[in-house]
C-alpha cells in the first residue's frame, strides 16, 4: 500500500487514475474474450456432435 501511495504522489493522481482505468479496461476485455472463447468452443462441440450424428 505504501508503494501505491508513493507511486501516486510521484506520478500524480491523473496518471494513477489513467493507469487504473487502463488496467480495469484490459481486465474486462480479457473476461469478455474468455467468455467468447468458451462460447465458441461450445458451439464448435455442438456443431461437431450434430455433424457426427448426421453421418
CSV table of N, CA and C in Angstrom, one decimal:
chain,number,residue,atom,x,y,z
A,1,UNK,N,0.8,-1.2,0.0
A,1,UNK,CA,0.0,0.0,0.0
A,1,UNK,C,0.9,1.3,0.0
A,2,UNK,N,2.0,1.2,0.7
A,2,UNK,CA,2.9,2.4,0.7
A,2,UNK,C,3.5,2.6,-0.6
A,3,UNK,N,3.8,1.5,-1.4
A,3,UNK,CA,4.3,1.7,-2.7
A,3,UNK,C,3.3,2.4,-3.6
A,4,UNK,N,2.0,2.0,-3.5
A,4,UNK,CA,1.0,2.6,-4.3
A,4,UNK,C,0.8,4.0,-4.0
A,5,UNK,N,0.9,4.4,-2.7
A,5,UNK,CA,0.7,5.8,-2.3
A,5,UNK,C,1.9,6.6,-2.8
A,6,UNK,N,3.1,6.1,-2.7
A,6,UNK,CA,4.3,6.8,-3.2
A,6,UNK,C,4.3,6.9,-4.7
A,7,UNK,N,3.8,5.9,-5.4
A,7,UNK,CA,3.7,6.0,-6.8
A,7,UNK,C,2.7,7.1,-7.2
A,8,UNK,N,1.5,7.2,-6.5
A,8,UNK,CA,0.5,8.2,-6.8
A,8,UNK,C,1.1,9.6,-6.5
A,9,UNK,N,1.9,9.7,-5.5
A,9,UNK,CA,2.4,11.0,-5.2
A,9,UNK,C,3.5,11.4,-6.2
A,10,UNK,N,4.3,10.4,-6.7
A,10,UNK,CA,5.3,10.6,-7.6
A,10,UNK,C,4.8,11.0,-9.0
A,11,UNK,N,3.8,10.2,-9.5
A,11,UNK,CA,3.3,10.4,-10.9
A,11,UNK,C,2.1,11.3,-10.9
A,12,UNK,N,1.5,11.6,-9.8
A,12,UNK,CA,0.3,12.4,-9.8
A,12,UNK,C,-1.0,11.6,-9.9
A,13,UNK,N,-2.0,12.1,-9.4
A,13,UNK,CA,-3.3,11.4,-9.4
A,13,UNK,C,-3.9,11.2,-10.8
A,14,UNK,N,-3.9,12.1,-11.7
A,14,UNK,CA,-4.5,11.8,-13.0
A,14,UNK,C,-3.8,10.6,-13.7
A,15,UNK,N,-2.5,10.5,-13.6
A,15,UNK,CA,-1.7,9.4,-14.2
A,15,UNK,C,-2.1,8.1,-13.6
A,16,UNK,N,-2.1,8.1,-12.2
A,16,UNK,CA,-2.5,6.9,-11.5
A,16,UNK,C,-3.9,6.5,-11.8
A,17,UNK,N,-4.8,7.4,-12.0
A,17,UNK,CA,-6.2,7.1,-12.3
A,17,UNK,C,-6.3,6.6,-13.7
A,18,UNK,N,-5.5,7.1,-14.7
A,18,UNK,CA,-5.5,6.6,-16.0
A,18,UNK,C,-4.9,5.2,-16.0
A,19,UNK,N,-3.9,4.9,-15.3
A,19,UNK,CA,-3.3,3.6,-15.2
A,19,UNK,C,-4.4,2.6,-14.7
A,20,UNK,N,-5.1,3.0,-13.6
A,20,UNK,CA,-6.1,2.2,-13.1
A,20,UNK,C,-7.2,1.9,-14.1
A,21,UNK,N,-7.7,2.9,-14.8
A,21,UNK,CA,-8.7,2.7,-15.9
A,21,UNK,C,-8.2,1.8,-17.0
A,22,UNK,N,-6.9,1.9,-17.4
A,22,UNK,CA,-6.4,1.1,-18.4
A,22,UNK,C,-6.4,-0.4,-17.9
A,23,UNK,N,-5.9,-0.6,-16.7
A,23,UNK,CA,-5.9,-1.9,-16.1
A,23,UNK,C,-7.3,-2.5,-16.0
A,24,UNK,N,-8.2,-1.7,-15.6
A,24,UNK,CA,-9.6,-2.2,-15.4
A,24,UNK,C,-10.2,-2.6,-16.8
A,25,UNK,N,-9.9,-1.7,-17.8
A,25,UNK,CA,-10.5,-1.9,-19.1
A,25,UNK,C,-9.9,-3.2,-19.7
A,26,UNK,N,-8.6,-3.4,-19.6
A,26,UNK,CA,-7.9,-4.6,-20.1
A,26,UNK,C,-8.4,-5.8,-19.4
A,27,UNK,N,-8.7,-5.7,-18.1
A,27,UNK,CA,-9.2,-6.9,-17.4
A,27,UNK,C,-10.6,-7.3,-17.9
A,28,UNK,N,-11.4,-6.2,-18.1
A,28,UNK,CA,-12.8,-6.5,-18.6
A,28,UNK,C,-12.8,-7.1,-20.0
A,29,UNK,N,-11.9,-6.6,-20.9
A,29,UNK,CA,-11.7,-7.1,-22.2
A,29,UNK,C,-11.3,-8.6,-22.2
A,30,UNK,N,-10.4,-8.9,-21.3
A,30,UNK,CA,-9.9,-10.3,-21.2
A,30,UNK,C,-11.1,-11.2,-20.7
A,31,UNK,N,-11.9,-10.7,-19.7
A,31,UNK,CA,-13.0,-11.5,-19.3
A,31,UNK,C,-14.0,-11.8,-20.4
A,32,UNK,N,-14.2,-10.7,-21.2
A,32,UNK,CA,-15.1,-10.9,-22.3
A,32,UNK,C,-14.6,-11.8,-23.4
A,33,UNK,N,-13.3,-11.7,-23.7
A,33,UNK,CA,-12.7,-12.7,-24.6
A,33,UNK,C,-12.7,-14.1,-24.1
A,34,UNK,N,-12.5,-14.3,-22.8
A,34,UNK,CA,-12.6,-15.6,-22.3
A,34,UNK,C,-14.0,-16.2,-22.4
A,35,UNK,N,-15.0,-15.4,-22.1
A,35,UNK,CA,-16.4,-15.8,-22.3
A,35,UNK,C,-16.7,-16.2,-23.8
A,36,UNK,N,-16.2,-15.3,-24.7
A,36,UNK,CA,-16.5,-15.6,-26.1
A,36,UNK,C,-15.8,-16.8,-26.5
A,37,UNK,N,-14.6,-17.1,-26.0
A,37,UNK,CA,-13.8,-18.3,-26.4
A,37,UNK,C,-14.6,-19.5,-25.9
A,38,UNK,N,-15.1,-19.5,-24.7
A,38,UNK,CA,-15.9,-20.6,-24.2
A,38,UNK,C,-17.1,-20.8,-25.0
A,39,UNK,N,-17.8,-19.7,-25.4
A,39,UNK,CA,-19.0,-19.9,-26.2
A,39,UNK,C,-18.6,-20.5,-27.6
A,40,UNK,N,-17.6,-20.0,-28.2
A,40,UNK,CA,-17.1,-20.6,-29.5
A,40,UNK,C,-16.8,-22.0,-29.4
A,41,UNK,N,-16.1,-22.4,-28.3
A,41,UNK,CA,-15.7,-23.8,-28.1
A,41,UNK,C,-17.0,-24.7,-28.0
A,42,UNK,N,-18.0,-24.2,-27.2
A,42,UNK,CA,-19.2,-25.0,-27.0
A,42,UNK,C,-19.9,-25.1,-28.3
A,43,UNK,N,-20.0,-24.0,-29.1
A,43,UNK,CA,-20.7,-24.0,-30.4
A,43,UNK,C,-19.9,-25.0,-31.3
A,44,UNK,N,-18.6,-25.0,-31.3
A,44,UNK,CA,-17.9,-26.0,-32.1
A,44,UNK,C,-18.2,-27.4,-31.7
A,45,UNK,N,-18.2,-27.7,-30.4
A,45,UNK,CA,-18.6,-29.0,-30.0
A,45,UNK,C,-20.0,-29.4,-30.4
A,46,UNK,N,-20.9,-28.5,-30.3
A,46,UNK,CA,-22.3,-28.8,-30.7
A,46,UNK,C,-22.4,-29.1,-32.2
A,47,UNK,N,-21.7,-28.3,-33.0
A,47,UNK,CA,-21.7,-28.5,-34.4
A,47,UNK,C,-21.1,-29.8,-34.8
A,48,UNK,N,-20.0,-30.2,-34.1
A,48,UNK,CA,-19.4,-31.4,-34.4
A,48,UNK,C,-20.3,-32.6,-34.0
A,49,UNK,N,-21.0,-32.5,-32.9
A,49,UNK,CA,-21.9,-33.6,-32.5
A,49,UNK,C,-23.0,-33.7,-33.5
A,50,UNK,N,-23.5,-32.6,-34.0
A,50,UNK,CA,-24.6,-32.6,-35.0
A,50,UNK,C,-24.1,-33.2,-36.3
A,51,UNK,N,-22.9,-32.8,-36.7
A,51,UNK,CA,-22.3,-33.4,-37.9
A,51,UNK,C,-22.1,-34.9,-37.8
A,52,UNK,N,-21.6,-35.3,-36.7
A,52,UNK,CA,-21.3,-36.8,-36.5
A,52,UNK,C,-22.6,-37.6,-36.5
A,53,UNK,N,-23.7,-37.0,-35.9
A,53,UNK,CA,-24.9,-37.7,-35.8
A,53,UNK,C,-25.6,-37.8,-37.1
A,54,UNK,N,-25.4,-36.9,-38.1
A,54,UNK,CA,-26.0,-37.0,-39.4
A,54,UNK,C,-25.3,-38.0,-40.3
A,55,UNK,N,-24.1,-38.4,-40.0
A,55,UNK,CA,-23.4,-39.4,-40.8
A,55,UNK,C,-23.8,-40.8,-40.5
